[in-house]
Tab-separated table of N, CA and C in Angstrom:
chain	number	residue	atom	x	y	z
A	1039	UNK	N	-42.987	-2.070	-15.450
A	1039	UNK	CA	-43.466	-2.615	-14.196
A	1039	UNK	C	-43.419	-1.533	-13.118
A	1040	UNK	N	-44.114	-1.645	-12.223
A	1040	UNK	CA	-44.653	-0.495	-11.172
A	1040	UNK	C	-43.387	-0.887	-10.183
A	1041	UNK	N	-43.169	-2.009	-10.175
A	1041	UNK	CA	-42.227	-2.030	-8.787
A	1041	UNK	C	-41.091	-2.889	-9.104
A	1042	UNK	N	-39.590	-2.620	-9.088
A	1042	UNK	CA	-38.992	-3.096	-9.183
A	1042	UNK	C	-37.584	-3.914	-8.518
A	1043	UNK	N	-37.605	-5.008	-8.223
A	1043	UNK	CA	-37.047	-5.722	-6.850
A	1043	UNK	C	-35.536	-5.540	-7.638
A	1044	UNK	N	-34.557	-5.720	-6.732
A	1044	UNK	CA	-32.806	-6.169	-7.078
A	1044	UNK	C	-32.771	-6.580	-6.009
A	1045	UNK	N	-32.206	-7.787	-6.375
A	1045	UNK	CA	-31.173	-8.562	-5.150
A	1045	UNK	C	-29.935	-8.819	-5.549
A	1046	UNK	N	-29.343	-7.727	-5.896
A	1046	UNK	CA	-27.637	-7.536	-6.033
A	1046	UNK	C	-26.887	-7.356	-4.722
A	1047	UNK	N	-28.154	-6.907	-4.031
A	1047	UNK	CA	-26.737	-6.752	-2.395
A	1047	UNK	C	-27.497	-7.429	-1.341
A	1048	UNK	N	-28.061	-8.819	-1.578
A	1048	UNK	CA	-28.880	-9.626	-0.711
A	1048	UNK	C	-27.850	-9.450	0.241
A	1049	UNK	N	-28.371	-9.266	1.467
A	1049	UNK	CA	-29.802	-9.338	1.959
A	1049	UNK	C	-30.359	-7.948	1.881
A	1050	UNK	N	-29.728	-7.121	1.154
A	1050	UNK	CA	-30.393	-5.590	1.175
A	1050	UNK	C	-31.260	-5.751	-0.189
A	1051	UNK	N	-32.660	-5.734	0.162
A	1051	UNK	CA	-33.416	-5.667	-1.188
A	1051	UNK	C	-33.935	-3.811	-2.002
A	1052	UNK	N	-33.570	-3.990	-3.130
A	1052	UNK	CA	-33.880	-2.362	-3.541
A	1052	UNK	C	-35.129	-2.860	-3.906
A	1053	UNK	N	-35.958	-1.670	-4.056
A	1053	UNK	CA	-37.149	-1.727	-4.763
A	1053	UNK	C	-37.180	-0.269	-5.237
A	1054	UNK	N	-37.446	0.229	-6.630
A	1054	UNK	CA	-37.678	0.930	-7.020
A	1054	UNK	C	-38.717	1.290	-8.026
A	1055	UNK	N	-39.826	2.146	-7.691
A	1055	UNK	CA	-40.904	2.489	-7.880
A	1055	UNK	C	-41.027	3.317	-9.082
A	1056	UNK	N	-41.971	2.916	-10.145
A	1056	UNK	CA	-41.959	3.614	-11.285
A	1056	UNK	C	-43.324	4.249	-11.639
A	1057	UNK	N	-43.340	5.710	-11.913
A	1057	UNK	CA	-45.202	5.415	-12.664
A	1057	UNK	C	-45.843	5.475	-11.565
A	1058	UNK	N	-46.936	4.806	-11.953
A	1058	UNK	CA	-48.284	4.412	-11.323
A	1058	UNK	C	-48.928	2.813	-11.421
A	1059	UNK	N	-49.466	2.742	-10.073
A	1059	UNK	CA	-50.563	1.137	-10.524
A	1059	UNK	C	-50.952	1.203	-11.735
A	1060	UNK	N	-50.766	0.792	-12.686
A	1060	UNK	CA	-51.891	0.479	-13.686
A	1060	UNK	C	-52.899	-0.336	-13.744
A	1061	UNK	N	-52.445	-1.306	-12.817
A	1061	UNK	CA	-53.857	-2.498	-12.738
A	1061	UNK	C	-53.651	-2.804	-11.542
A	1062	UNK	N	-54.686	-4.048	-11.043
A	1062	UNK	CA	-54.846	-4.209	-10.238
A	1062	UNK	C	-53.552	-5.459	-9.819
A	1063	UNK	N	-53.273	-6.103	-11.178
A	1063	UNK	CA	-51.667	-7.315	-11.349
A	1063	UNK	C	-50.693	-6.540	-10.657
A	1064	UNK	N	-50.432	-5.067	-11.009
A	1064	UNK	CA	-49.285	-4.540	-10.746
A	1064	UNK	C	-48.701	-4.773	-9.641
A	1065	UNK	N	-50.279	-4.565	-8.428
A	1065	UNK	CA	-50.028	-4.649	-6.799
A	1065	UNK	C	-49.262	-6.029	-6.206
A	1066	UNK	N	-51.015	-6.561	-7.093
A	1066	UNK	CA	-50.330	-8.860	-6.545
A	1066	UNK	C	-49.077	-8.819	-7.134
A	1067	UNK	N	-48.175	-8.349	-8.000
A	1067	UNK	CA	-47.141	-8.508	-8.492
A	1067	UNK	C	-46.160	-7.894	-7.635
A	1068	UNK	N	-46.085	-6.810	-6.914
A	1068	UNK	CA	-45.433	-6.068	-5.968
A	1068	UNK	C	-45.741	-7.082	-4.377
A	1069	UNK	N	-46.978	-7.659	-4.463
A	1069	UNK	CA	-47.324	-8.451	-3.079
A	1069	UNK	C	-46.277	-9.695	-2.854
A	1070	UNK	N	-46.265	-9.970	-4.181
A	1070	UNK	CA	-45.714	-11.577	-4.644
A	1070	UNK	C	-44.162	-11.956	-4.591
A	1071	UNK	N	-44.097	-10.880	-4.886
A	1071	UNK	CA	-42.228	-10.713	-4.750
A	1071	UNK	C	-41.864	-10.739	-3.345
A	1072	UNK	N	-42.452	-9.879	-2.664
A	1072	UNK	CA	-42.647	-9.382	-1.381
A	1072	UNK	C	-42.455	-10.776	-0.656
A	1073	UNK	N	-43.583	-11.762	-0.938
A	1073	UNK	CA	-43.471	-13.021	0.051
A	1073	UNK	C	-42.763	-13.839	-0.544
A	1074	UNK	N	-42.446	-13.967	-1.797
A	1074	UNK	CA	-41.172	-15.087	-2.175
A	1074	UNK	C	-39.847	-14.703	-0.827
A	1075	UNK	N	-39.989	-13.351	-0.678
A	1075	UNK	CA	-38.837	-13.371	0.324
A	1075	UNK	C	-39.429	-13.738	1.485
A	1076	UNK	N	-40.242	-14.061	1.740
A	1076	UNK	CA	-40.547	-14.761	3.148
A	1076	UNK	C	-40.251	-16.259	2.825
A	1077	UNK	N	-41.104	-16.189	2.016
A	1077	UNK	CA	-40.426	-18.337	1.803
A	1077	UNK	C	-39.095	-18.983	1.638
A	1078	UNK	N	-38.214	-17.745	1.521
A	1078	UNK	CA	-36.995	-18.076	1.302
A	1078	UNK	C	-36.375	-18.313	2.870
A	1079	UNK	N	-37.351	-17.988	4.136
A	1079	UNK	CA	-36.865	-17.979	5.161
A	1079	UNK	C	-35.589	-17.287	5.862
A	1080	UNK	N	-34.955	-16.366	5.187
A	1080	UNK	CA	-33.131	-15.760	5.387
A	1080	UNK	C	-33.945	-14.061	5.560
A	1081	UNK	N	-33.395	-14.097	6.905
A	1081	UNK	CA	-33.837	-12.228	7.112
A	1081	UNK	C	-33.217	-11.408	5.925
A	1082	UNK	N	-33.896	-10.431	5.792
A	1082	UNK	CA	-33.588	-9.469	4.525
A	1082	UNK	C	-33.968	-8.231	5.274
A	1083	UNK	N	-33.787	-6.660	4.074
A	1083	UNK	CA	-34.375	-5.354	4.484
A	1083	UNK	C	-34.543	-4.893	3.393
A	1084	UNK	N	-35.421	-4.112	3.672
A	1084	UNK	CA	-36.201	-3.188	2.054
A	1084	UNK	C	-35.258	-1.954	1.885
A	1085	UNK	N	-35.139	-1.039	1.297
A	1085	UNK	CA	-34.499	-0.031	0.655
A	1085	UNK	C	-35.452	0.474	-0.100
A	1086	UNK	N	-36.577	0.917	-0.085
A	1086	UNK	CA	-37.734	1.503	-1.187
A	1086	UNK	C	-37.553	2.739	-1.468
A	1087	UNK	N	-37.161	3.187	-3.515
A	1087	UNK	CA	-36.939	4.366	-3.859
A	1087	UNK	C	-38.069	5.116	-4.639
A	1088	UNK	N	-38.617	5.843	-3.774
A	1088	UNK	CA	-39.779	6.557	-4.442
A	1088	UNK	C	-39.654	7.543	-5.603
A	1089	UNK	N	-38.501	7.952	-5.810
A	1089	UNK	CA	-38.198	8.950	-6.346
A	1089	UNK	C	-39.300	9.272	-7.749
A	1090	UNK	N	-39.461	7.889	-8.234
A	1090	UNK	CA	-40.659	8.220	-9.726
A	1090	UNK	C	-41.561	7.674	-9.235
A	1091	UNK	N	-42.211	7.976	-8.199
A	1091	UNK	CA	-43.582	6.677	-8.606
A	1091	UNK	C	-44.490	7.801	-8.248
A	1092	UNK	N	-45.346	7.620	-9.285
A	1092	UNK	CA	-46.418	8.425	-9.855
A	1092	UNK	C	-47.751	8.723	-8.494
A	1093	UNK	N	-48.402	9.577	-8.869
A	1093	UNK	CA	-49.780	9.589	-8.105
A	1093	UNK	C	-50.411	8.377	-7.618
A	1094	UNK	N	-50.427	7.282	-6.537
A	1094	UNK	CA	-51.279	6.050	-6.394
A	1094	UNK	C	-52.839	6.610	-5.851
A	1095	UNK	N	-53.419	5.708	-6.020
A	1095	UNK	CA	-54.924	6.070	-5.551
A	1095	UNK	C	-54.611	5.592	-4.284
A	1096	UNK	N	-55.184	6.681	-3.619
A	1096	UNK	CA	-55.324	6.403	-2.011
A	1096	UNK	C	-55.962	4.994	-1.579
A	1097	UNK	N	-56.559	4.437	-1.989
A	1097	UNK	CA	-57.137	3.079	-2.046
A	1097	UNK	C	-56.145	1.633	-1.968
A	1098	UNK	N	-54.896	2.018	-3.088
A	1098	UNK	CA	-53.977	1.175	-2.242
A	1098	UNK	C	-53.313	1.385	-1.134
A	1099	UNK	N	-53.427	2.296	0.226
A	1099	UNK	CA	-52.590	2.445	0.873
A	1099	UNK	C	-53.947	1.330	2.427
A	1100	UNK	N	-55.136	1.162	1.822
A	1100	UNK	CA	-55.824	0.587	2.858
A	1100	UNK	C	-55.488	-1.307	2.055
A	1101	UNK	N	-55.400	-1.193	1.375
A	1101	UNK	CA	-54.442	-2.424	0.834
A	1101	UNK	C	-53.596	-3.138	1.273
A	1102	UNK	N	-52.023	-2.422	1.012
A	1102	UNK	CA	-51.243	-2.288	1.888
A	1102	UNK	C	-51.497	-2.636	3.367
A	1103	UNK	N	-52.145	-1.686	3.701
A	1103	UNK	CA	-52.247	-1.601	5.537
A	1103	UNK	C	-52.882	-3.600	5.380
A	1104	UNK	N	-53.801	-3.947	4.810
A	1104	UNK	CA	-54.231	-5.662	5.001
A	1104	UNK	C	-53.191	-6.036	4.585
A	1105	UNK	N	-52.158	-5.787	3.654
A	1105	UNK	CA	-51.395	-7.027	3.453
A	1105	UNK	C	-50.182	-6.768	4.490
A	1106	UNK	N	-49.728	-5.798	5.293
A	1106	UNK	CA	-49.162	-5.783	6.466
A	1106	UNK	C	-49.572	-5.937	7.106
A	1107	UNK	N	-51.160	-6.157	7.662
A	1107	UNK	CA	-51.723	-7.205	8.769
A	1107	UNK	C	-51.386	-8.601	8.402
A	1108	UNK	N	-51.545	-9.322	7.669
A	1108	UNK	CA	-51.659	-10.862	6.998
A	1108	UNK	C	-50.295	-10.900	7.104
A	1109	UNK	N	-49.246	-10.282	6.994
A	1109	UNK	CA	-47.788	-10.700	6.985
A	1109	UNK	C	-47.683	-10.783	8.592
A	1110	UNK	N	-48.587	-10.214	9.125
A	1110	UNK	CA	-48.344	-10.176	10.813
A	1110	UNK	C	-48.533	-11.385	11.359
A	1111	UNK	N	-49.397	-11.779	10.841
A	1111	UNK	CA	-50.052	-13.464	11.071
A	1111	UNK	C	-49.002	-14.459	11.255
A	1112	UNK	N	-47.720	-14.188	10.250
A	1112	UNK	CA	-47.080	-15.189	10.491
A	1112	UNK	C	-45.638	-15.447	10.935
A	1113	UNK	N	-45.600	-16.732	11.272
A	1113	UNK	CA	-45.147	-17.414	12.674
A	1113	UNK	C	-43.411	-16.479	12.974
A	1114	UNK	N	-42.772	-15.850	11.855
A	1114	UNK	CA	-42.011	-15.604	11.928
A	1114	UNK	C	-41.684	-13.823	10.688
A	1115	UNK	N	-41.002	-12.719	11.203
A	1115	UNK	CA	-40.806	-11.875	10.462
A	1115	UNK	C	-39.079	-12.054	9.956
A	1116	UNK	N	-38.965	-12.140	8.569
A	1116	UNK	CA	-37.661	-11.912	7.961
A	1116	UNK	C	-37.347	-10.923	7.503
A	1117	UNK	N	-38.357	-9.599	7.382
A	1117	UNK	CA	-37.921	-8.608	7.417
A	1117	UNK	C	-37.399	-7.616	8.590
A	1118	UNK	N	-36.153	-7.024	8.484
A	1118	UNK	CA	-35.808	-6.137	9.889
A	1118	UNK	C	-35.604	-5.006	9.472
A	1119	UNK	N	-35.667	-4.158	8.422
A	1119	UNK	CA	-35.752	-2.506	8.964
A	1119	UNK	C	-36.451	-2.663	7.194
A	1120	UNK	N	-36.795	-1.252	7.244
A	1120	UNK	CA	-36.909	-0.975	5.718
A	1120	UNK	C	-36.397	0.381	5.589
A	1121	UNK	N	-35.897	0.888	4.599
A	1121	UNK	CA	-36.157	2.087	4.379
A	1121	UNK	C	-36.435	3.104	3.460
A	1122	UNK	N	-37.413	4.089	3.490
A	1122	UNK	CA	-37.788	4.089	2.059
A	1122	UNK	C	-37.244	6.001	1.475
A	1123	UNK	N	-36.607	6.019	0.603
A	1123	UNK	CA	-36.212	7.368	0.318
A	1123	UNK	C	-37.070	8.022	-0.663
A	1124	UNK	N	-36.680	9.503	-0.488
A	1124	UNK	CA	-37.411	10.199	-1.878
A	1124	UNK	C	-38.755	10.391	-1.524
A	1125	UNK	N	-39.730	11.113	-0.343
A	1125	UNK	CA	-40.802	10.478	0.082
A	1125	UNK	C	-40.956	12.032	-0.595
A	1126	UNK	N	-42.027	12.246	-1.221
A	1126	UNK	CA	-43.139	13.811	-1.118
A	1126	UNK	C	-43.888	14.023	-0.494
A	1127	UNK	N	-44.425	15.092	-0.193
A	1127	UNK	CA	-45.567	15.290	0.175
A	1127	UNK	C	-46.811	14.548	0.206
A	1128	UNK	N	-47.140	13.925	-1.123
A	1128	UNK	CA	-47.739	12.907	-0.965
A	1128	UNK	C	-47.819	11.646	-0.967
A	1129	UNK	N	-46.775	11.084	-1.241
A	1129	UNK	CA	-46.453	10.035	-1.146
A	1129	UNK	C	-45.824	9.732	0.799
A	1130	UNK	N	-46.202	10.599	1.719
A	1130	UNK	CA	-46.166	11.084	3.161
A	1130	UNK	C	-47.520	10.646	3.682
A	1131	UNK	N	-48.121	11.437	2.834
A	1131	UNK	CA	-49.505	10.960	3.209
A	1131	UNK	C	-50.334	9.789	2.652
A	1132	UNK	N	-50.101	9.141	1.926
A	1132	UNK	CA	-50.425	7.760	1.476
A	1132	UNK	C	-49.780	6.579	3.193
A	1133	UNK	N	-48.281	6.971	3.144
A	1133	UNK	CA	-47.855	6.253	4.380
A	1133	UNK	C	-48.120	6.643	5.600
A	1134	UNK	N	-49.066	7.475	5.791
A	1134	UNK	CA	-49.597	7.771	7.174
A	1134	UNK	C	-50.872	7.160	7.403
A	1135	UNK	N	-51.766	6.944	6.070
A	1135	UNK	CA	-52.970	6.584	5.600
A	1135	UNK	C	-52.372	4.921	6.110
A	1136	UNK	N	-51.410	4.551	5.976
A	1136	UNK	CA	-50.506	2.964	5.621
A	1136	UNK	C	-50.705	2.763	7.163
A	1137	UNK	N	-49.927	3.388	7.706
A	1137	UNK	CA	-48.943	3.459	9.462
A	1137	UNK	C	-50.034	3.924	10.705
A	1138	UNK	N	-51.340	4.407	10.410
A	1138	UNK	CA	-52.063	5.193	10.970
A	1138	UNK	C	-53.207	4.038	11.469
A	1139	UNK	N	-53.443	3.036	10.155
A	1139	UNK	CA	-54.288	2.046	10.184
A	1139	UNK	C	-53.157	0.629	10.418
A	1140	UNK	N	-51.952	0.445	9.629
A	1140	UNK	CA	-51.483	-0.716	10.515
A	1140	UNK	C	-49.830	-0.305	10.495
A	1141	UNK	N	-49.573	-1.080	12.044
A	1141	UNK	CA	-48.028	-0.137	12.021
A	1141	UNK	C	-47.012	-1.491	11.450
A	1142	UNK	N	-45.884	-0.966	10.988
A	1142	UNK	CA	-45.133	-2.210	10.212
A	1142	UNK	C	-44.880	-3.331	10.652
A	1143	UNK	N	-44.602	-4.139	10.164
A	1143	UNK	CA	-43.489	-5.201	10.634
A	1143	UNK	C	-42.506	-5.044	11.390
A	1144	UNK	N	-41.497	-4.564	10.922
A	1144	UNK	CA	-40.375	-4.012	11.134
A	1144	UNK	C	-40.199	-2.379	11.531
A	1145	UNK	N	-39.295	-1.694	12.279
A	1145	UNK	CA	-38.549	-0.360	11.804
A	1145	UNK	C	-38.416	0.282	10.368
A	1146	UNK	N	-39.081	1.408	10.606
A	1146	UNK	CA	-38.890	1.655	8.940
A	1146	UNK	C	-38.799	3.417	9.246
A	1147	UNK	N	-37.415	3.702	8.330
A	1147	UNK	CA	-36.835	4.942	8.484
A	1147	UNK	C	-37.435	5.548	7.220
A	1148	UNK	N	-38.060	6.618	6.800
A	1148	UNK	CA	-38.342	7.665	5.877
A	1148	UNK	C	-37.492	8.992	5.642
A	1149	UNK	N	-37.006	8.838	4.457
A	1149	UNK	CA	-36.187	9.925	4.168
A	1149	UNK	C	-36.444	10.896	3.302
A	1150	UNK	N	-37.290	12.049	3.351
A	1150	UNK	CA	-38.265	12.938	2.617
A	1150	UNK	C	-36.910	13.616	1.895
A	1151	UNK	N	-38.066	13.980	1.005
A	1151	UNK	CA	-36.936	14.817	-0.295
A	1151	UNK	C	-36.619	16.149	0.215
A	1152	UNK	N	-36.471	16.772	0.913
A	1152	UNK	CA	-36.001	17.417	1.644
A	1152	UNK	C	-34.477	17.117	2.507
A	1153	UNK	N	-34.482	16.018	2.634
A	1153	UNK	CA	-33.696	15.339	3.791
A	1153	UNK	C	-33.878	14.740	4.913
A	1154	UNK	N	-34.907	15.447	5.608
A	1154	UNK	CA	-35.381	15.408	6.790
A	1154	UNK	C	-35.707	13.687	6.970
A	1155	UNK	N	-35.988	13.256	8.587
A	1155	UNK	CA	-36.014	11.637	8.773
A	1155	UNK	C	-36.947	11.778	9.577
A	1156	UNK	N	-37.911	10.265	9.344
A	1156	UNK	CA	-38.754	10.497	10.589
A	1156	UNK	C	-38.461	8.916	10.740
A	1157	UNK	N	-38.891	8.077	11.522
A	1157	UNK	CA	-38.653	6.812	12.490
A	1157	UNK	C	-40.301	6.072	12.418
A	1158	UNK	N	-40.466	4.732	12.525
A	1158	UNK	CA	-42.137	3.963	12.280
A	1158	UNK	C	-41.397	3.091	12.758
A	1159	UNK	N	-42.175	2.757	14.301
A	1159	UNK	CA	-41.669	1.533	14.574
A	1159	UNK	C	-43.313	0.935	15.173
A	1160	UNK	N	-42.604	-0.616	14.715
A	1160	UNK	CA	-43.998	-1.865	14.859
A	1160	UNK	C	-44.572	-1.712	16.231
């Protein structure tokens, strides 16, 4: 699976990224998880580890950017920070492609493989 949720330290959700999309399920499957935690109504935060996830086609990052509009829509956000480690070079520019066209929900801290931090706020 492309994306993988833990809720061992609810309300801190991990997600860790494997590979590549392979299909188009992979995404709705990464979308789907995503809003079960909205229906659960209880604020949460992301933790996203890039460290393996493969080349994505630039195509999901205008994706993304709609399904962080449509989460905007509604009446209430349960997410409050995210943060995502392990970022590359390109996987930098996929989230600028993301942040450039829609800005998050939440605060979301980036921690490039380097070390270095940069800050995305809604």
């Amino acid at each position: 699976m492309f994306a993988n949720y833990n809720y061992d330290n609810f309300p801190l959700v991990k997600v860790t990224f494997t590979g590549t999309i392979q299909s188009e399920m992979d995404f709705t499957l990464f979308k789907e998880q995503w809003l079960k935690l909205y229906d659960d109504e209880i604020d949460f935060q992301f933790e996203f580890d890039m460290k393996d996830i493969g080349m994505i086609n630039p195509n999901y990052s205008y994706k993304m950017a709609s399904f962080i509009s449509e989460l905007k829509k509604r009446p209430r956000q349960y997410l409050t920070h995210s943060t995502i480690l392990n970022v590359n070079s390109f996987t930098k520019y996929l989230l600028w492609i993301v942040f450039k066209i829609q800005s998050p929900v939440a605060p979301v801290e980036i921690v490039y493989m380097d070390g270095s931090r940069s800050t995305v706020v809604p």
